[in-house]
Amino acid sequence: MLNQTFSKNELAKVLKKGDGRKYNLWTDPDNKDEDLKKYAESICEKDYGISHILKQYRKQKPVFVIDPLRGGVDYLAIRKVDRNLRSIYKVKQADRASIVRQLLTILTDGSPMYLLKLDIKSFYESIDPSSLLDKIKVDQLVSKKTEMILQSLFVHPLINSLSGLPRGLPVSATFSELYMRSIDRKIRNSPGVYFYSRFVDDIVIIGFDKKDVMLGNVKGILQDSHLFLNPKKQEDDIQLNGRRVSTFSYLGYKFSIQRKNNENILYNFISVSIADSKLTKIKKRIIKAFLDYFRNTDFPLLKNRLKFLTGNCAIDITPNGNLMVGNYYNYPELTDVSVLRELDRFLFSLLFWENGYVGRKIISVLTKRQILKLAKYSFVKGYDTGNGEPMIFYFSQRQINNLTRCWKYE
């Protein structure tokens, strides 16, 4: 049974590695238990409420975070509130890897079907938290303290003036999944829908019905809940039984579907690559790594950044073990490795062909020996060292923060 209290032991369960330093929770790790006890007592006070919130902007959108200097108590409280909500309402974020595997299985089917790739417009901004707060109050499943802290969050001056859910705070992801639960069920059970998947605001539907019929049904269901599709990100002309190759991008992958006939048995051949937008992002990160080097001339840092981009890393961040990141772990279903060769050619062109401003600058500021050292890093070898295993480097969380600093607000 879930313990909803905000006790010292319960707060300890929501901590992640590095939180103590990031939120200034304690100056001496040896006093961790005593400090947690004080925070628990503070949260349990009758008049406690969330107060230390900062408003930032990322990609021209407001993002809200707990103040890392003064909001340590608020951070622990809101993490515990989110844990309570997720446990009680059995809210679980969709698993990206599982969705992709299911999608690949269905795409190989030779049956005549249509595919819709849709995006919910201004997703977080369109969800009214008041209806969810009312539901929580009526259900009477969460503790009074959990409910009171939630209420204090949404009456905070920065949050209260918002339309929709505040981006950046963990409870917003939980609220959005809770809000979409009945909507997902309705779309999944719509006539003609064979497969339905949603990852946050990205939707893929495969069905036997005509695309216009399926699209109309989805629009109607969403509009009943005050949600609308983003026409700029909509792909609704994908036939899975056509003679031409159909392509679409979803969850960072690019899927290419080609009709095949093997002894009168029709099936779809699926090629899986990295989405064009993600490919561009990696190239931009390579450029930014060099641009930052031109300013600081820190060659070991540049070398580690290329290690990070081309290889895979085990980051010591979770209590249960290392977090594995990198192209091998981000794209485990990749079948078209030509995209990795393209990235290698891009890096090689910068180092040796004086490609653009960055390429010309590299020749003038790096020695031949340094260039040859950087040329050893390869996206192809990082993904597969030759025996089916990825190249893995080890970095601490502090090193990762330093490595990724030049890409922070991309």
Tab-separated table of C-alpha atoms in Angstrom:
chain	number	residue	atom	x	y	z
A	1	MET	CA	0.000	0.000	0.000
A	2	LEU	CA	1.278	3.463	-0.921
A	3	ASN	CA	2.486	5.625	1.929
A	4	GLN	CA	1.300	9.135	1.009
A	5	THR	CA	2.947	10.878	3.944
A	6	PHE	CA	5.733	13.423	3.502
A	7	SER	CA	7.979	11.799	6.078
A	8	LYS	CA	11.776	11.791	6.017
A	9	ASN	CA	11.855	8.250	4.610
A	10	GLU	CA	9.282	9.003	1.924
A	11	LEU	CA	11.113	12.141	0.784
A	12	ALA	CA	14.322	10.120	0.517
A	13	LYS	CA	12.595	7.845	-2.007
A	14	VAL	CA	11.992	10.677	-4.494
A	15	LEU	CA	15.594	11.886	-4.508
A	16	LYS	CA	17.767	11.441	-7.577
A	17	LYS	CA	21.552	11.437	-7.615
A	18	GLY	CA	22.828	14.978	-7.774
A	19	ASP	CA	19.670	16.529	-6.282
A	20	GLY	CA	21.450	17.412	-3.050
A	21	ARG	CA	23.968	19.569	-4.883
A	22	LYS	CA	21.564	20.933	-7.503
A	23	TYR	CA	18.937	22.121	-5.011
A	24	ASN	CA	21.323	22.985	-2.197
A	25	LEU	CA	19.600	20.453	0.065
A	26	TRP	CA	22.602	19.893	2.310
A	27	THR	CA	26.168	21.075	2.574
A	28	ASP	CA	27.338	17.933	4.337
A	29	PRO	CA	26.078	14.506	3.121
A	30	ASP	CA	26.630	13.161	6.637
A	31	ASN	CA	23.748	15.394	7.795
A	32	LYS	CA	21.394	14.168	5.087
A	33	ASP	CA	18.997	12.416	7.466
A	34	GLU	CA	18.742	15.420	9.782
A	35	ASP	CA	18.158	17.790	6.863
A	36	LEU	CA	15.478	15.548	5.375
A	37	LYS	CA	13.769	15.430	8.756
A	38	LYS	CA	13.683	19.248	8.849
A	39	TYR	CA	12.276	19.399	5.312
A	40	ALA	CA	9.595	16.857	6.210
A	41	GLU	CA	8.603	18.925	9.259
A	42	SER	CA	8.457	22.065	7.110
A	43	ILE	CA	6.196	20.435	4.505
A	44	CYS	CA	3.908	19.060	7.204
A	45	GLU	CA	3.271	22.507	8.660
A	46	LYS	CA	-0.344	23.579	8.267
A	47	ASP	CA	0.341	26.663	6.158
A	48	TYR	CA	2.987	25.137	3.864
A	49	GLY	CA	2.603	25.716	0.128
A	50	ILE	CA	4.733	25.780	-3.029
A	51	SER	CA	6.327	29.222	-3.295
A	52	HIS	CA	9.740	29.164	-4.986
A	53	ILE	CA	9.030	28.891	-8.721
A	54	LEU	CA	11.015	30.491	-11.529
A	55	LYS	CA	9.825	31.273	-15.052
A	56	GLN	CA	12.257	30.676	-17.912
A	57	TYR	CA	11.960	30.574	-21.698
A	58	ARG	CA	13.027	27.745	-23.969
A	59	LYS	CA	12.320	27.872	-27.689
A	60	GLN	CA	10.197	30.978	-26.997
A	61	LYS	CA	7.895	29.039	-24.672
A	62	PRO	CA	7.577	29.627	-20.918
A	63	VAL	CA	9.011	26.844	-18.764
A	64	PHE	CA	8.633	26.704	-14.991
A	65	VAL	CA	11.213	25.265	-12.621
A	66	ILE	CA	11.748	25.082	-8.894
A	67	ASP	CA	14.275	27.701	-7.752
A	68	PRO	CA	17.464	25.631	-7.193
A	69	LEU	CA	18.827	28.098	-4.608
A	70	ARG	CA	15.780	28.508	-2.357
A	71	GLY	CA	13.312	25.837	-3.416
A	72	GLY	CA	14.792	22.606	-2.091
A	73	VAL	CA	11.765	21.931	0.120
A	74	ASP	CA	9.381	22.692	-2.744
A	75	TYR	CA	11.286	20.342	-5.029
A	76	LEU	CA	10.942	17.449	-2.580
A	77	ALA	CA	7.266	18.227	-1.960
A	78	ILE	CA	6.307	18.390	-5.626
A	79	ARG	CA	8.229	15.205	-6.437
A	80	LYS	CA	6.393	13.371	-3.658
A	81	VAL	CA	3.032	14.784	-4.813
A	82	ASP	CA	3.757	13.517	-8.321
A	83	ARG	CA	4.753	10.103	-6.972
A	84	ASN	CA	1.481	9.898	-5.016
A	85	LEU	CA	-0.622	10.844	-8.048
A	86	ARG	CA	1.128	8.408	-10.387
A	87	SER	CA	0.772	5.536	-7.945
A	88	ILE	CA	-2.852	6.157	-7.001
A	89	TYR	CA	-4.106	6.784	-10.541
A	90	LYS	CA	-1.714	4.259	-12.103
A	91	VAL	CA	-0.359	6.854	-14.510
A	92	LYS	CA	2.471	5.562	-16.642
A	93	GLN	CA	4.301	7.394	-19.412
A	94	ALA	CA	4.208	5.566	-22.737
A	95	ASP	CA	7.403	3.624	-23.429
A	96	ARG	CA	9.072	4.881	-26.613
A	97	ALA	CA	10.954	1.649	-27.354
A	98	SER	CA	7.842	-0.475	-26.881
A	99	ILE	CA	5.778	1.773	-29.180
A	100	VAL	CA	8.398	1.562	-31.943
A	101	ARG	CA	8.598	-2.252	-31.716
A	102	GLN	CA	4.789	-2.572	-31.905
A	103	LEU	CA	4.687	-0.174	-34.832
A	104	LEU	CA	7.339	-2.120	-36.756
A	105	THR	CA	5.422	-5.381	-36.278
A	106	ILE	CA	2.222	-3.859	-37.625
A	107	LEU	CA	3.899	-2.015	-40.504
A	108	THR	CA	5.249	-5.275	-41.977
A	109	ASP	CA	1.680	-6.540	-42.453
A	110	GLY	CA	0.709	-6.584	-46.133
A	111	SER	CA	-2.942	-5.689	-45.501
A	112	PRO	CA	-4.232	-2.490	-47.174
A	113	MET	CA	-4.205	0.209	-44.485
A	114	TYR	CA	-3.793	3.941	-44.002
A	115	LEU	CA	-1.481	5.663	-41.548
A	116	LEU	CA	-2.129	9.012	-39.892
A	117	LYS	CA	0.620	10.914	-38.076
A	118	LEU	CA	-0.880	13.722	-36.014
A	119	ASP	CA	0.199	16.298	-33.472
A	120	ILE	CA	-1.940	17.966	-30.804
A	121	LYS	CA	-1.562	21.727	-31.038
A	122	SER	CA	-0.294	23.558	-27.909
A	123	PHE	CA	-0.795	20.379	-25.903
A	124	TYR	CA	0.036	21.505	-22.355
A	125	GLU	CA	-1.448	24.960	-22.891
A	126	SER	CA	-4.802	23.442	-23.939
A	127	ILE	CA	-5.371	21.284	-20.848
A	128	ASP	CA	-7.361	22.998	-18.112
A	129	PRO	CA	-5.985	21.844	-14.738
A	130	SER	CA	-9.152	22.875	-12.864
A	131	SER	CA	-11.106	19.881	-14.192
A	132	LEU	CA	-8.374	17.536	-12.947
A	133	LEU	CA	-8.151	19.263	-9.575
A	134	ASP	CA	-11.933	18.859	-9.248
A	135	LYS	CA	-11.663	15.165	-10.137
A	136	ILE	CA	-8.950	14.626	-7.519
A	137	LYS	CA	-11.092	16.370	-4.915
A	138	VAL	CA	-14.215	14.349	-5.761
A	139	ASP	CA	-12.373	11.011	-5.928
A	140	GLN	CA	-10.936	11.482	-2.405
A	141	LEU	CA	-8.113	9.047	-3.149
A	142	VAL	CA	-5.137	11.277	-2.364
A	143	SER	CA	-4.247	12.558	1.077
A	144	LYS	CA	-5.387	16.015	2.164
A	145	LYS	CA	-1.768	17.139	2.313
A	146	THR	CA	-1.164	16.058	-1.287
A	147	GLU	CA	-4.310	17.904	-2.365
A	148	MET	CA	-3.363	21.051	-0.456
A	149	ILE	CA	0.127	21.179	-1.984
A	150	LEU	CA	-1.361	20.735	-5.451
A	151	GLN	CA	-3.799	23.576	-4.822
A	152	SER	CA	-0.968	25.819	-3.598
A	153	LEU	CA	0.947	25.134	-6.806
A	154	PHE	CA	-1.887	26.150	-9.098
A	155	VAL	CA	-2.717	29.333	-7.156
A	156	HIS	CA	0.923	30.466	-7.309
A	157	PRO	CA	0.942	33.866	-9.125
A	158	LEU	CA	3.149	32.591	-11.966
A	159	ILE	CA	1.014	29.482	-12.501
A	160	ASN	CA	-2.422	30.946	-11.826
A	161	SER	CA	-2.037	33.415	-14.703
A	162	LEU	CA	-1.353	30.594	-17.166
A	163	SER	CA	-3.676	29.056	-19.693
A	164	GLY	CA	-3.206	25.321	-19.268
A	165	LEU	CA	-0.515	23.258	-17.549
A	166	PRO	CA	2.911	24.671	-16.615
A	167	ARG	CA	5.672	23.174	-18.748
A	168	GLY	CA	8.703	21.937	-16.824
A	169	LEU	CA	7.060	20.729	-13.615
A	170	PRO	CA	6.709	16.946	-13.126
A	171	VAL	CA	3.030	17.067	-12.150
A	172	SER	CA	2.153	18.525	-15.561
A	173	ALA	CA	3.184	15.341	-17.369
A	174	THR	CA	1.102	13.319	-14.898
A	175	PHE	CA	-1.900	15.634	-15.280
A	176	SER	CA	-1.701	15.460	-19.081
A	177	GLU	CA	-1.675	11.644	-19.068
A	178	LEU	CA	-4.612	11.573	-16.673
A	179	TYR	CA	-6.501	14.053	-18.878
A	180	MET	CA	-5.842	12.006	-22.029
A	181	ARG	CA	-6.845	8.654	-20.542
A	182	SER	CA	-10.488	8.676	-21.688
A	183	ILE	CA	-9.565	10.400	-24.979
A	184	ASP	CA	-7.037	7.670	-25.796
A	185	ARG	CA	-9.667	5.037	-25.068
A	186	LYS	CA	-12.234	6.674	-27.356
A	187	ILE	CA	-9.829	7.012	-30.284
A	188	ARG	CA	-8.485	3.481	-29.828
A	189	ASN	CA	-12.052	2.115	-29.918
A	190	SER	CA	-13.124	4.173	-32.943
A	191	PRO	CA	-14.394	2.266	-36.016
A	192	GLY	CA	-11.638	1.245	-38.414
A	193	VAL	CA	-8.741	1.911	-36.021
A	194	TYR	CA	-6.337	-1.030	-35.944
A	195	PHE	CA	-3.454	0.568	-34.035
A	196	TYR	CA	-3.286	3.754	-31.971
A	197	SER	CA	-0.320	5.186	-30.139
A	198	ARG	CA	0.364	8.510	-28.454
A	199	PHE	CA	3.643	9.751	-26.991
A	200	VAL	CA	2.869	13.052	-25.211
A	201	ASP	CA	1.353	15.054	-28.109
A	202	ASP	CA	2.529	12.877	-31.047
A	203	ILE	CA	-0.074	10.458	-32.396
A	204	VAL	CA	0.112	7.598	-34.901
A	205	ILE	CA	-2.988	5.766	-36.101
A	206	ILE	CA	-3.139	2.817	-38.472
A	207	GLY	CA	-6.547	1.765	-39.714
A	208	PHE	CA	-8.581	0.047	-42.383
A	209	ASP	CA	-11.088	2.877	-42.785
A	210	LYS	CA	-10.578	5.715	-45.229
A	211	LYS	CA	-8.216	8.364	-43.921
A	212	ASP	CA	-10.832	11.140	-44.089
A	213	VAL	CA	-13.217	9.127	-41.932
A	214	MET	CA	-10.541	8.294	-39.344
A	215	LEU	CA	-9.274	11.882	-39.307
A	216	GLY	CA	-12.780	13.232	-38.819
A	217	ASN	CA	-13.395	10.890	-35.890
A	218	VAL	CA	-10.149	11.891	-34.195
A	219	LYS	CA	-10.808	15.613	-34.662
A	220	GLY	CA	-14.275	15.236	-33.176
A	221	ILE	CA	-13.058	13.340	-30.107
A	222	LEU	CA	-10.270	15.844	-29.459
A	223	GLN	CA	-12.497	18.895	-29.963
A	224	ASP	CA	-14.993	17.533	-27.423
A	225	SER	CA	-12.147	17.912	-24.904
A	226	HIS	CA	-11.006	21.328	-26.229
A	227	LEU	CA	-7.985	19.931	-28.036
A	228	PHE	CA	-7.061	20.564	-31.670
A	229	LEU	CA	-4.645	19.157	-34.231
A	230	ASN	CA	-1.652	21.062	-35.545
A	231	PRO	CA	-2.072	21.053	-39.369
A	232	LYS	CA	1.590	22.003	-39.888
A	233	LYS	CA	2.731	18.685	-38.368
A	234	GLN	CA	-0.005	16.522	-39.859
A	235	GLU	CA	0.776	13.673	-42.260
A	236	ASP	CA	-2.352	11.997	-43.575
A	237	ASP	CA	-1.357	10.739	-47.035
A	238	ILE	CA	0.536	7.601	-46.059
A	239	GLN	CA	-0.728	4.400	-47.681
A	240	LEU	CA	0.756	1.126	-46.494
A	241	ASN	CA	-0.215	-0.747	-49.656
A	242	GLY	CA	0.979	1.654	-52.348
A	243	ARG	CA	3.593	0.951	-55.006
A	244	ARG	CA	5.707	3.958	-54.096
A	245	VAL	CA	7.912	4.093	-51.009
A	246	SER	CA	6.099	5.797	-48.134
A	247	THR	CA	8.076	7.614	-45.464
A	248	PHE	CA	7.212	9.245	-42.152
A	249	SER	CA	9.029	10.255	-38.976
A	250	TYR	CA	7.953	9.355	-35.476
A	251	LEU	CA	9.685	9.382	-32.080
A	252	GLY	CA	13.043	10.324	-33.579
A	253	TYR	CA	12.996	7.600	-36.238
A	254	LYS	CA	12.418	7.818	-39.981
A	255	PHE	CA	10.411	4.882	-41.349
A	256	SER	CA	10.529	3.975	-45.056
A	257	ILE	CA	7.893	1.468	-46.205
A	258	GLN	CA	8.177	-0.423	-49.497
A	259	ARG	CA	5.691	-2.979	-50.829
A	260	LYS	CA	7.217	-6.421	-51.551
A	261	ASN	CA	5.898	-9.642	-53.073
A	262	ASN	CA	7.443	-12.944	-52.049
A	263	GLU	CA	5.861	-15.906	-53.854
A	264	ASN	CA	2.505	-14.068	-54.058
A	265	ILE	CA	2.659	-13.150	-50.371
A	266	LEU	CA	2.473	-9.381	-49.971
A	267	TYR	CA	4.357	-7.700	-47.159
A	268	ASN	CA	5.967	-4.366	-46.346
A	269	PHE	CA	9.731	-4.005	-46.140
A	270	ILE	CA	10.601	-1.458	-43.443
A	271	SER	CA	13.816	0.537	-43.375
A	272	VAL	CA	14.464	2.409	-40.128
A	273	SER	CA	16.740	5.433	-40.029
A	274	ILE	CA	17.196	8.517	-37.850
A	275	ALA	CA	14.661	11.308	-38.439
A	276	ASP	CA	15.945	14.222	-40.528
A	277	SER	CA	15.313	16.684	-37.689
A	278	LYS	CA	17.422	14.595	-35.285
A	279	LEU	CA	20.165	14.234	-37.882
A	280	THR	CA	20.297	18.009	-38.296
A	281	LYS	CA	20.404	18.407	-34.515
A	282	ILE	CA	23.462	16.141	-34.231
A	283	LYS	CA	25.261	18.066	-36.984
A	284	LYS	CA	24.499	21.343	-35.230
A	285	ARG	CA	25.925	19.931	-32.007
A	286	ILE	CA	29.157	19.044	-33.800
A	287	ILE	CA	29.371	22.620	-35.118
A	288	LYS	CA	28.645	24.108	-31.677
A	289	ALA	CA	31.333	21.930	-30.083
A	290	PHE	CA	33.927	23.417	-32.449
A	291	LEU	CA	32.589	26.966	-32.058
A	292	ASP	CA	32.909	26.648	-28.284
A	293	TYR	CA	36.473	25.363	-28.714
A	294	PHE	CA	37.331	28.448	-30.791
A	295	ARG	CA	36.402	30.503	-27.698
A	296	ASN	CA	37.989	28.444	-24.923
A	297	THR	CA	40.713	26.397	-26.756
A	298	ASP	CA	40.043	23.516	-24.354
A	299	PHE	CA	41.071	20.546	-26.515
A	300	PRO	CA	40.292	17.787	-23.927
A	301	LEU	CA	36.767	19.221	-23.650
A	302	LEU	CA	36.334	19.206	-27.442
A	303	LYS	CA	37.621	15.635	-27.613
A	304	ASN	CA	35.190	14.493	-24.908
A	305	ARG	CA	32.309	16.213	-26.685
A	306	LEU	CA	33.026	14.248	-29.854
A	307	LYS	CA	33.299	11.095	-27.728
A	308	PHE	CA	29.891	11.915	-26.278
A	309	LEU	CA	28.307	12.570	-29.704
A	310	THR	CA	29.778	9.598	-31.568
A	311	GLY	CA	29.699	7.025	-28.786
A	312	ASN	CA	27.534	5.978	-25.875
A	313	CYS	CA	27.792	6.841	-22.207
A	314	ALA	CA	27.042	5.236	-18.878
A	315	ILE	CA	25.981	8.077	-16.593
A	316	ASP	CA	25.999	7.495	-12.851
A	317	ILE	CA	22.695	9.269	-12.142
A	318	THR	CA	20.111	6.760	-10.931
A	319	PRO	CA	20.091	4.942	-7.558
A	320	ASN	CA	19.469	1.650	-9.388
A	321	GLY	CA	22.482	1.894	-11.688
A	322	ASN	CA	23.853	3.718	-14.711
A	323	LEU	CA	21.715	5.502	-17.270
A	324	MET	CA	22.800	4.472	-20.785
A	325	VAL	CA	22.605	7.174	-23.446
A	326	GLY	CA	23.912	7.577	-26.994
A	327	ASN	CA	22.901	6.677	-30.547
A	328	TYR	CA	22.963	2.929	-29.874
A	329	TYR	CA	20.568	3.313	-26.935
A	330	ASN	CA	18.516	6.143	-28.461
A	331	TYR	CA	17.972	4.244	-31.728
A	332	PRO	CA	18.108	0.509	-30.969
A	333	GLU	CA	15.771	-0.324	-33.893
A	334	LEU	CA	18.005	1.352	-36.499
A	335	THR	CA	18.434	-0.759	-39.654
A	336	ASP	CA	19.720	1.836	-42.135
A	337	VAL	CA	23.263	2.583	-40.951
A	338	SER	CA	23.959	4.815	-43.974
A	339	VAL	CA	22.783	7.702	-41.792
A	340	LEU	CA	25.738	7.036	-39.460
A	341	ARG	CA	28.113	7.085	-42.421
A	342	GLU	CA	26.600	10.428	-43.412
A	343	LEU	CA	27.445	11.815	-39.965
A	344	ASP	CA	31.002	10.475	-40.266
A	345	ARG	CA	31.380	12.192	-43.643
A	346	PHE	CA	30.118	15.441	-42.145
A	347	LEU	CA	32.658	15.328	-39.306
A	348	PHE	CA	35.418	14.254	-41.708
A	349	SER	CA	34.607	17.149	-44.061
A	350	LEU	CA	34.985	19.648	-41.223
A	351	LEU	CA	38.333	18.197	-40.175
A	352	PHE	CA	39.969	17.771	-43.590
A	353	TRP	CA	38.078	19.563	-46.358
A	354	GLU	CA	37.922	23.110	-44.945
A	355	ASN	CA	34.119	22.881	-45.153
A	356	GLY	CA	32.643	26.366	-44.542
A	357	TYR	CA	33.744	28.791	-41.837
A	358	VAL	CA	34.144	26.078	-39.192
A	359	GLY	CA	36.220	23.840	-41.457
A	360	ARG	CA	38.546	26.677	-42.457
A	361	LYS	CA	38.919	27.749	-38.830
A	362	ILE	CA	39.725	24.202	-37.696
A	363	ILE	CA	42.688	24.026	-40.063
A	364	SER	CA	44.068	27.272	-38.628
A	365	VAL	CA	43.630	26.563	-34.879
A	366	LEU	CA	44.215	22.814	-34.571
A	367	THR	CA	47.474	21.002	-35.203
A	368	LYS	CA	47.603	18.052	-37.586
A	369	ARG	CA	48.128	15.769	-34.613
A	370	GLN	CA	45.007	17.112	-32.882
A	371	ILE	CA	42.957	16.730	-36.074
A	372	LEU	CA	44.071	13.116	-36.442
A	373	LYS	CA	43.089	12.442	-32.821
A	374	LEU	CA	39.579	13.806	-33.467
A	375	ALA	CA	39.303	11.846	-36.727
A	376	LYS	CA	39.420	8.603	-34.723
A	377	TYR	CA	35.892	9.201	-33.466
A	378	SER	CA	33.219	7.628	-35.651
A	379	PHE	CA	29.434	7.383	-35.461
A	380	VAL	CA	29.549	4.021	-37.272
A	381	LYS	CA	32.092	2.519	-34.857
A	382	GLY	CA	30.336	4.158	-31.907
A	383	TYR	CA	27.148	2.314	-32.816
A	384	ASP	CA	28.878	-1.004	-33.540
A	385	THR	CA	32.517	-1.710	-32.699
A	386	GLY	CA	32.467	-4.654	-35.112
A	387	ASN	CA	31.033	-7.374	-32.897
A	388	GLY	CA	27.525	-5.985	-32.452
A	389	GLU	CA	28.487	-4.076	-29.301
A	390	PRO	CA	28.479	-0.278	-28.946
A	391	MET	CA	31.416	1.919	-27.977
A	392	ILE	CA	30.849	3.015	-24.370
A	393	PHE	CA	32.536	5.857	-22.504
A	394	TYR	CA	32.085	6.696	-18.836
A	395	PHE	CA	31.304	10.201	-17.593
A	396	SER	CA	30.108	11.536	-14.250
A	397	GLN	CA	26.998	13.691	-14.078
A	398	ARG	CA	29.212	16.711	-13.441
A	399	GLN	CA	31.203	15.957	-16.606
A	400	ILE	CA	27.998	15.520	-18.592
A	401	ASN	CA	26.760	18.922	-17.414
A	402	ASN	CA	30.012	20.486	-18.618
A	403	LEU	CA	29.989	18.621	-21.940
A	404	THR	CA	26.407	19.555	-22.798
A	405	ARG	CA	26.624	23.175	-21.688
A	406	CYS	CA	27.128	24.503	-25.237
A	407	TRP	CA	23.936	22.704	-26.396
A	408	LYS	CA	21.783	23.662	-23.405
A	409	TYR	CA	19.200	25.892	-25.073
A	410	GLU	CA	19.057	24.453	-28.568
